[in-house]
GROMACS .gro file of C-alpha atoms in nm:
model
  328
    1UNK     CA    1  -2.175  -5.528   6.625
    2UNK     CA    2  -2.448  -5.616   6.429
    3UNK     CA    3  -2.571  -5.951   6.321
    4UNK     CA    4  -2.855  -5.926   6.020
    5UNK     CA    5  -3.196  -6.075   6.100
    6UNK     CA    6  -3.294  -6.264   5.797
    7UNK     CA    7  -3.660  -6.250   5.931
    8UNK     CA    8  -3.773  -5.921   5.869
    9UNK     CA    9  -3.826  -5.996   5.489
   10UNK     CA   10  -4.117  -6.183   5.530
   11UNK     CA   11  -4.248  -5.973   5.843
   12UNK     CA   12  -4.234  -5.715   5.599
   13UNK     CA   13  -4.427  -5.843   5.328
   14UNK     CA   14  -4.733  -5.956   5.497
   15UNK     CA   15  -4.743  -5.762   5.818
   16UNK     CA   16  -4.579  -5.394   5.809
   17UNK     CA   17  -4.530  -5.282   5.477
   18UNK     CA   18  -4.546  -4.918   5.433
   19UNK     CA   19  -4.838  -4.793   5.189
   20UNK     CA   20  -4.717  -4.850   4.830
   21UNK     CA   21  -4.489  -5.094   4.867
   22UNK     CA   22  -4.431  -5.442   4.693
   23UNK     CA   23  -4.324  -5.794   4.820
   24UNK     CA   24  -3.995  -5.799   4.669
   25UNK     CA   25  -3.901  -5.503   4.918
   26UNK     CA   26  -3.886  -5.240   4.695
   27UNK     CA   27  -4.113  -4.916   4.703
   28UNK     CA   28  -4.321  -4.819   4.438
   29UNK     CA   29  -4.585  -4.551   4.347
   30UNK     CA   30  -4.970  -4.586   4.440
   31UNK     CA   31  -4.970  -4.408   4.090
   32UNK     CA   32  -4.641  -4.379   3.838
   33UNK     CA   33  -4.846  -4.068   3.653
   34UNK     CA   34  -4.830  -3.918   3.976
   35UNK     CA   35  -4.482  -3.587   3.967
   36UNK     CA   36  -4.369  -3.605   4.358
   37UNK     CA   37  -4.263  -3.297   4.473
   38UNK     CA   38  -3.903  -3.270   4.477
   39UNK     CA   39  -3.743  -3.321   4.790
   40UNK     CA   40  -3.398  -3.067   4.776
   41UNK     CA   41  -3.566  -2.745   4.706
   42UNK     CA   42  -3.311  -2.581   4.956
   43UNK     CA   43  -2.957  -2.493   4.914
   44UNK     CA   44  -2.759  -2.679   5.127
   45UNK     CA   45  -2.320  -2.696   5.186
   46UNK     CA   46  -2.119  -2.855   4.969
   47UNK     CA   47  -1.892  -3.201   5.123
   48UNK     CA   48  -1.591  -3.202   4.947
   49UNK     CA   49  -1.538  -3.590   5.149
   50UNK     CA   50  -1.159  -3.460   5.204
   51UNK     CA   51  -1.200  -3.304   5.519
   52UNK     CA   52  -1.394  -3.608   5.658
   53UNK     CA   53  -1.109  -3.855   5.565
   54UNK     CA   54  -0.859  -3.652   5.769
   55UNK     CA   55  -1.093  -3.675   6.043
   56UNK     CA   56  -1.082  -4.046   6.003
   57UNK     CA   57  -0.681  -4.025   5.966
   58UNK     CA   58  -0.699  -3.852   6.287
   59UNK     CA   59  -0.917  -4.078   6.501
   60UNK     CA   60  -0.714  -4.355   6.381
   61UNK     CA   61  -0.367  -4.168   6.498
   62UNK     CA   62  -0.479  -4.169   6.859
   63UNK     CA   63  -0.467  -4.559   6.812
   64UNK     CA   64  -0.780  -4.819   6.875
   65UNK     CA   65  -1.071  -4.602   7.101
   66UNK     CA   66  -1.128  -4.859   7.316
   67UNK     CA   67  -1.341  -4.746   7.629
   68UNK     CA   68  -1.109  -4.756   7.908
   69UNK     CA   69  -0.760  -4.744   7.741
   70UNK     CA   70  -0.595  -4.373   7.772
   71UNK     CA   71  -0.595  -4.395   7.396
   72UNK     CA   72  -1.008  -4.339   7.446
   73UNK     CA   73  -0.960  -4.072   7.688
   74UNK     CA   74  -0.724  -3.860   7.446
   75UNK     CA   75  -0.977  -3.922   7.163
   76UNK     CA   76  -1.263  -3.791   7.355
   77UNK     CA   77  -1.076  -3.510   7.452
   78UNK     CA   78  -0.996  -3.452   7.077
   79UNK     CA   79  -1.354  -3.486   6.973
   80UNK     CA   80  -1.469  -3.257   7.242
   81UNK     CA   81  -1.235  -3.018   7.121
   82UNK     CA   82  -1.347  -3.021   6.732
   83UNK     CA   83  -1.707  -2.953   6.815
   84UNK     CA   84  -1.630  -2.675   7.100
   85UNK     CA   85  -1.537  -2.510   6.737
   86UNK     CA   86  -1.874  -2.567   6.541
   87UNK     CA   87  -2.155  -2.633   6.776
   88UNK     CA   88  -2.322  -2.358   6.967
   89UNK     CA   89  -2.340  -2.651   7.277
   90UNK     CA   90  -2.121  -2.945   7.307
   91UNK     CA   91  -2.221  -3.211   7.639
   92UNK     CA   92  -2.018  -3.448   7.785
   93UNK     CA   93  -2.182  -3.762   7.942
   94UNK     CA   94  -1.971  -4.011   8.132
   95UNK     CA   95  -2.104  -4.283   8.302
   96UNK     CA   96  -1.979  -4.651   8.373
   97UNK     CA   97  -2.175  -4.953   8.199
   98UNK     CA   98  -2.136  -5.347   8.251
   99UNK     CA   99  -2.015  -5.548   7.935
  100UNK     CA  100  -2.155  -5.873   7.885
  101UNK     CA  101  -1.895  -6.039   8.079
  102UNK     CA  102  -2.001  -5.827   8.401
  103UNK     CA  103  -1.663  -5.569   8.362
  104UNK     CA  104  -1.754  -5.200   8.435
  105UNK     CA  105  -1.621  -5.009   8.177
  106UNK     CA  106  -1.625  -4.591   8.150
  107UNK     CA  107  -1.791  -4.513   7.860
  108UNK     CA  108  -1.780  -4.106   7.697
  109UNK     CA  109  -2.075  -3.980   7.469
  110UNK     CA  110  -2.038  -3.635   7.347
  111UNK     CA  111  -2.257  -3.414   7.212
  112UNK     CA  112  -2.267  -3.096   6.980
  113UNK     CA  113  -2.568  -2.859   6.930
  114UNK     CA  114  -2.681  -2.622   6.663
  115UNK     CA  115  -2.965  -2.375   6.747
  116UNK     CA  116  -2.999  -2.588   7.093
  117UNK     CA  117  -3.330  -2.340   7.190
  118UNK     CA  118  -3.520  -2.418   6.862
  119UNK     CA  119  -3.812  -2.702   6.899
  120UNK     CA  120  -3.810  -2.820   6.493
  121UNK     CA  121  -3.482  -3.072   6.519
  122UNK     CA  122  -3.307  -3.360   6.371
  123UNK     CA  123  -3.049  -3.622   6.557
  124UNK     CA  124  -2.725  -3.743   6.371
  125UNK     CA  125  -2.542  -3.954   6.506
  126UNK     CA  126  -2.241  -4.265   6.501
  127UNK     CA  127  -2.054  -4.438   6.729
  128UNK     CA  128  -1.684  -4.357   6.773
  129UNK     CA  129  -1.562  -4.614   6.975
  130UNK     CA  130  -1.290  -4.925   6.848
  131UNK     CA  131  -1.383  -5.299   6.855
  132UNK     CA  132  -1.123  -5.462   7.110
  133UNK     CA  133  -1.130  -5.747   6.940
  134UNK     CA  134  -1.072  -5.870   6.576
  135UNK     CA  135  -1.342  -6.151   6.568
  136UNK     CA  136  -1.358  -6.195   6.191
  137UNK     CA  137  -0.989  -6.217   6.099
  138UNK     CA  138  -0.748  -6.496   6.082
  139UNK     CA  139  -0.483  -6.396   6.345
  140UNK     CA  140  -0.468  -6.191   6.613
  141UNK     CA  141  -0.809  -6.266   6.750
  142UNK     CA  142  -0.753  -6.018   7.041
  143UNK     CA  143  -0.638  -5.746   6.960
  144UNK     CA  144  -0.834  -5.413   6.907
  145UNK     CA  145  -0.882  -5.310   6.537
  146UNK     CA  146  -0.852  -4.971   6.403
  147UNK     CA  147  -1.223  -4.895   6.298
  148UNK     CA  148  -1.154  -4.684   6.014
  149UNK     CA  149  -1.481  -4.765   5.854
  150UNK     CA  150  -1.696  -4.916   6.137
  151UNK     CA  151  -1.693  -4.613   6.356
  152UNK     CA  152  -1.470  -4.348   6.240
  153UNK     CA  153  -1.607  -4.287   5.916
  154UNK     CA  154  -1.931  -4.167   6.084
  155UNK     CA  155  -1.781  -3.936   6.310
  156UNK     CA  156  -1.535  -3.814   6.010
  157UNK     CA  157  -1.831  -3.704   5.811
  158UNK     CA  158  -2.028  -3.579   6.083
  159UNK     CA  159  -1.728  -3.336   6.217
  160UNK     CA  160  -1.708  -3.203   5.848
  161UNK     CA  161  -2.065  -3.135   5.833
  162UNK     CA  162  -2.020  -2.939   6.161
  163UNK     CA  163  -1.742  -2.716   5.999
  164UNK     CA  164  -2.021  -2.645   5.712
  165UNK     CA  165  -2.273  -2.543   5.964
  166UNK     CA  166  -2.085  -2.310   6.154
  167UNK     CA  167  -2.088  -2.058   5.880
  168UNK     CA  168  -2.444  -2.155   5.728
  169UNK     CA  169  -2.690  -2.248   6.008
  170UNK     CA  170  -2.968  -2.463   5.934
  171UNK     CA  171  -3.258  -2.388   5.955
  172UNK     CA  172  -3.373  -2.647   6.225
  173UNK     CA  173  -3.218  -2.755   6.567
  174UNK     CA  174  -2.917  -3.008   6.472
  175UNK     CA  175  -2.755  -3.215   6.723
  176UNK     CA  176  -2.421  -3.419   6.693
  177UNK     CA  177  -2.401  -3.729   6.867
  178UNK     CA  178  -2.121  -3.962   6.911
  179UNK     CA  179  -2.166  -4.291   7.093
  180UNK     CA  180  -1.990  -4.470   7.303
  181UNK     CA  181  -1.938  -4.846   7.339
  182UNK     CA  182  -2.097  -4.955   7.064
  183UNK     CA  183  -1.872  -5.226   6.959
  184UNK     CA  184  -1.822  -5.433   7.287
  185UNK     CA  185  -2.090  -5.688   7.236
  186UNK     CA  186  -2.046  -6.064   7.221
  187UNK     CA  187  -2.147  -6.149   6.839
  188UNK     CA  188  -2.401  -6.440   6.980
  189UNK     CA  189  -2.557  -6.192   7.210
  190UNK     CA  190  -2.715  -5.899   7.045
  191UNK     CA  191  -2.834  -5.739   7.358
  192UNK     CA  192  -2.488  -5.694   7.463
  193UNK     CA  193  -2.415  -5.423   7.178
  194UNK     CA  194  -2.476  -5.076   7.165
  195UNK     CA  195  -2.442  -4.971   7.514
  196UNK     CA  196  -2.317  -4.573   7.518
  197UNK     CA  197  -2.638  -4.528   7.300
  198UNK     CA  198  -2.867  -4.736   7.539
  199UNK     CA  199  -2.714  -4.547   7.848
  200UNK     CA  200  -2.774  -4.243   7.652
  201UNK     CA  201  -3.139  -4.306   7.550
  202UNK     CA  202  -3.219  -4.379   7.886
  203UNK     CA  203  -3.087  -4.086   8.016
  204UNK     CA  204  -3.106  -3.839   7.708
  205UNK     CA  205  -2.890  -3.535   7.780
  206UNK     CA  206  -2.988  -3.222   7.720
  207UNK     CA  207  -3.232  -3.349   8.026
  208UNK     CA  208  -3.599  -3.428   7.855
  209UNK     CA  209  -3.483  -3.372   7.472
  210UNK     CA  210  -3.634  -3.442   7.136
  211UNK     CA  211  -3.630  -3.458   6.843
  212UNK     CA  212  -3.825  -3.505   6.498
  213UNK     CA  213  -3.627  -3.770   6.372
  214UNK     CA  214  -3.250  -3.927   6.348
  215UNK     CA  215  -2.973  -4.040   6.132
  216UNK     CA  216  -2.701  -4.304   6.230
  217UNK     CA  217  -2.395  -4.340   5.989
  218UNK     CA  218  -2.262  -4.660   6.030
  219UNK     CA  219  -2.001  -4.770   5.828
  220UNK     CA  220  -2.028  -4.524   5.532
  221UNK     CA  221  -1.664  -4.463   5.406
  222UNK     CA  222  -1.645  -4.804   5.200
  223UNK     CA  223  -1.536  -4.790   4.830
  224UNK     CA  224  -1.833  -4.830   4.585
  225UNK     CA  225  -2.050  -4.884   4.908
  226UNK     CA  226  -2.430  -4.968   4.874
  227UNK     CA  227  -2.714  -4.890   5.102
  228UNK     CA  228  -3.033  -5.061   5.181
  229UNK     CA  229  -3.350  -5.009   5.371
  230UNK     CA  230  -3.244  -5.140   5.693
  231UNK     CA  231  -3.495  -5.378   5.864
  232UNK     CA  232  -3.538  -5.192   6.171
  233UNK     CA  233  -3.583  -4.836   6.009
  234UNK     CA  234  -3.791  -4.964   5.821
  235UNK     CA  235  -4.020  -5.013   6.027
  236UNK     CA  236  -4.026  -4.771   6.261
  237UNK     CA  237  -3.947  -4.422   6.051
  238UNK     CA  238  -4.008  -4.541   5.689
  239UNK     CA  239  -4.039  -4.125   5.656
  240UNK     CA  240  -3.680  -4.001   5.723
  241UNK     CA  241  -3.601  -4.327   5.507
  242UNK     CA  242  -3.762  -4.300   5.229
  243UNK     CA  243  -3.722  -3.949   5.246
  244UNK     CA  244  -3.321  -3.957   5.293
  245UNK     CA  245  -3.302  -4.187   4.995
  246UNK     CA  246  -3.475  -4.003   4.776
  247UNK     CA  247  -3.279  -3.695   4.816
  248UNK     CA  248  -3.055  -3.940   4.710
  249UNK     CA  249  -3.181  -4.057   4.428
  250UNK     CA  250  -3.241  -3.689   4.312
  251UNK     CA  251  -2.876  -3.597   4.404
  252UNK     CA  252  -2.731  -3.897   4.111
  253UNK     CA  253  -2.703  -4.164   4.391
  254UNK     CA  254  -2.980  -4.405   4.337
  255UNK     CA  255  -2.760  -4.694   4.219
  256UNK     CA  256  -2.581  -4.658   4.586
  257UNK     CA  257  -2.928  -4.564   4.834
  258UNK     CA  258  -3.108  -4.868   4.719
  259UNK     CA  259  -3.483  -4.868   4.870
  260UNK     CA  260  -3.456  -5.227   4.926
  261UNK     CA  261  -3.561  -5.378   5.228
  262UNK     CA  262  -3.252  -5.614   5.417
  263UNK     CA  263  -3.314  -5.768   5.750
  264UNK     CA  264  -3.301  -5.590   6.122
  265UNK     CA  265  -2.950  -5.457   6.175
  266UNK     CA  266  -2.821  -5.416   6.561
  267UNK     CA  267  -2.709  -5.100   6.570
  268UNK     CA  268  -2.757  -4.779   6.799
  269UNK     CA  269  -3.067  -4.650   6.659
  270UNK     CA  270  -3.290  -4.907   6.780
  271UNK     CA  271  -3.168  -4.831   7.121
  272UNK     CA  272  -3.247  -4.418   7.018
  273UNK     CA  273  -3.619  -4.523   6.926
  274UNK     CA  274  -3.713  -4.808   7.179
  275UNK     CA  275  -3.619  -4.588   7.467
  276UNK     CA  276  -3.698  -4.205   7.349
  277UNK     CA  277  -3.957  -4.301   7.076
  278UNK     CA  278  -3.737  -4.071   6.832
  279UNK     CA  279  -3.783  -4.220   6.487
  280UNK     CA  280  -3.423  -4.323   6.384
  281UNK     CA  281  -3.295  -4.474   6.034
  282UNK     CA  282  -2.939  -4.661   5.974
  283UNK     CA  283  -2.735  -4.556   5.665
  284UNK     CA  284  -2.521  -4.863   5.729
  285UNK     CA  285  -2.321  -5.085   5.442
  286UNK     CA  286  -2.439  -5.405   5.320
  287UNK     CA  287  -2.319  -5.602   5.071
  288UNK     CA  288  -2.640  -5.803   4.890
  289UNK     CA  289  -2.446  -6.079   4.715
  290UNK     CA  290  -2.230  -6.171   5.030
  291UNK     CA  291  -2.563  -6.101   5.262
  292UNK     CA  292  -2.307  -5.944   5.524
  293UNK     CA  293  -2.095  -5.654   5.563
  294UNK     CA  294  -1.777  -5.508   5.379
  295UNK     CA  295  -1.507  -5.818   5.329
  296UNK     CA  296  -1.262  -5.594   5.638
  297UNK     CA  297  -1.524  -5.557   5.880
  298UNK     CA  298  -1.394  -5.675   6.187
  299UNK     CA  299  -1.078  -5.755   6.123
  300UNK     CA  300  -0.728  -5.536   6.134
  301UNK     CA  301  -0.792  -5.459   5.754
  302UNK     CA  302  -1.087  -5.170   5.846
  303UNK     CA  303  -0.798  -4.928   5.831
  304UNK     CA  304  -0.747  -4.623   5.608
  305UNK     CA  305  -0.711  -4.849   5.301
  306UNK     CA  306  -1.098  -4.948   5.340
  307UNK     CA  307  -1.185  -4.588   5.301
  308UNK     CA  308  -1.329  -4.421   5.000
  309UNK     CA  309  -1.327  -4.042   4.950
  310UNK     CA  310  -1.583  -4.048   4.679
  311UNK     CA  311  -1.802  -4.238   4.933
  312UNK     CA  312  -1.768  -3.976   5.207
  313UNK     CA  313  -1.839  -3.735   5.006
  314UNK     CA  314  -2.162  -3.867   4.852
  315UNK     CA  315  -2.314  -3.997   5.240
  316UNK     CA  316  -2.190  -3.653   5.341
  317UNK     CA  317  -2.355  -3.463   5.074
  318UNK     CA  318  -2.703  -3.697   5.124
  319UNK     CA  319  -2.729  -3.569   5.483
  320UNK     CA  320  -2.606  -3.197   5.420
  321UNK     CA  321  -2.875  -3.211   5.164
  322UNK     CA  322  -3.132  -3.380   5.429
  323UNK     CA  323  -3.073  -3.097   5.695
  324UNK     CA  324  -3.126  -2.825   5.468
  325UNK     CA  325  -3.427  -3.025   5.323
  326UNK     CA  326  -3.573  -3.184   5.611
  327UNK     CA  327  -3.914  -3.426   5.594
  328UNK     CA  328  -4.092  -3.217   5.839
   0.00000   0.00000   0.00000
């Protein structure tokens, strides 16, 4: 996945900026003398980060989760299994999609629900599915990689969050979504990425649901990982954004949630908001100096030595802090 549009910048600048906010891409105050109101005024679980780097250990046991392989199939069955022990609901949606070289490949989103009858709600989600391919390294071309990072680290995070709110409920609607297929795309061809979450947007299961707004973790279990104001999101729900990042800030994490615009990321949330309108942000890594992603990102070296407890714990403490302090 994902390929960073280097045209947003200037889009942004002269076109789309949100109120208050400069040229250079960084957000500033219609009036410094202004006090905001704080944004974590609620109590919220504390993420130890532990917990969601077994869960990360554990994806990666099952092998590569490459839609189609039994490896997959034993994953999703794992996944399914977790949640059935946190959520209230968990939803299974199978379907077969058409990778851009016209193979028909099974694909398996899941789904777990807190408070599934309340209307107020929020949408977290990350894709749990392998790359079968290791594009960016220098041997071994085909072969799947392990994802630690870009896939599982999402869904580790997200399944320790789940244990949290199990014994403290929210007090919104939360819903748990893992994606499917995500990381199947050819890297010239954009539009071939992301396709459990377009399936899934398309046909949104529960039937007819909504939401106020969403979260996708992408990539979020580097070491000393920054991240930016993704193109995309910010554009289309600058709220949860700048909202997420300055619970952030307030938390001691400002120097790593830097409200920076980057360039348009493909990733699953634009498929979330362009077919259910849901406004969706990325917490995704990006590396400013390089312009691209972590140095291991798609290559065999995104295995458990690319993850970072200290980083799981801050993302996971950021959106345990967000759900008990939501922007609506």
């Amino acid at each position: 996945m994902k390929k960073i549009s280097s045209i947003l910048l200037a889009v942004c600048c002269f076109c789309t900026l949100p109120f208050g906010t400069s040229c250079t891409g960084k957000v500033e105050n219609e009036d410094s003398t202004l006090t905001e109101e704080k944004k974590v005024q609620n109590k919220f679980p504390e993420m130890s980060g532990d917990l969601a780097y077994t869960y990360i250990e554990k994806q990666l046991q099952f092998g590569p989760r490459v839609p189609g392989t039994a490896t997959h199939k034993a994953c999703a069955g794992w996944l399914r299994s977790e949640l059935q022990k946190f959520c209230d609901t968990v939803l299974i949606q199978e379907a077969m999609v058409k990778t851009f070289d016209g193979k028909s490949v099974p694909i398996i989103n899941i789904i777990g629900q807190f408070k599934p009858d309340t209307s107020q709600r929020i949408l977290l989600a990350s894709h749990w599915d392998s790359r079968p391919w290791a594009d960016e390294d220098l041997k071994d071309h085909d072969k799947p990689i392990p994802a630690a990072n870009d896939g599982a680290s999402g869904v580790g995070i997200l399944l320790e969050l789940a244990s949290k709110l199990k014994n403290t409920p929210p007090g919104i609607g939360v819903d748990i979504v893992f994606f499917d297929a995500e990381d199947m795309g050819k890297p010239e061809a954009m539009n071939s990425y992301c396709l459990g979450s377009e399936y899934w947007a398309k046909n949104p299961l529960p039937n007819g649901y909504k939401a106020n707004c969403g979260v996708l973790l992408d990539m979020v279990g580097g070491k000393d990982a920054q991240f930016f104001y993704e193109g995309y999101s910010y554009q289309n729900a600058f709220k949860i954004l700048s909202h997420t990042w300055g619970i952030a800030a307030e938390l001691g994490f400002a120097a790593r949630f830097v409200p920076e615009a980057i360039g348009n990321i493909t990733d699953d949330h634009q498929q979330v908001t362009l077919h259910t309108q849901i406004p969706m942000m990325d917490i995704i890594q990006y590396d400013k100096q390089t312009k691209n992603f972590a140095y291991f990102w798609h290559t065999h070296n995104d295995n458990m030595e690319a993850i970072d407890k200290n980083t799981l714990k801050m993302v996971g403490t950021v959106i345990s802090a967000l759900v008990f302090n939501p922007p609506f």
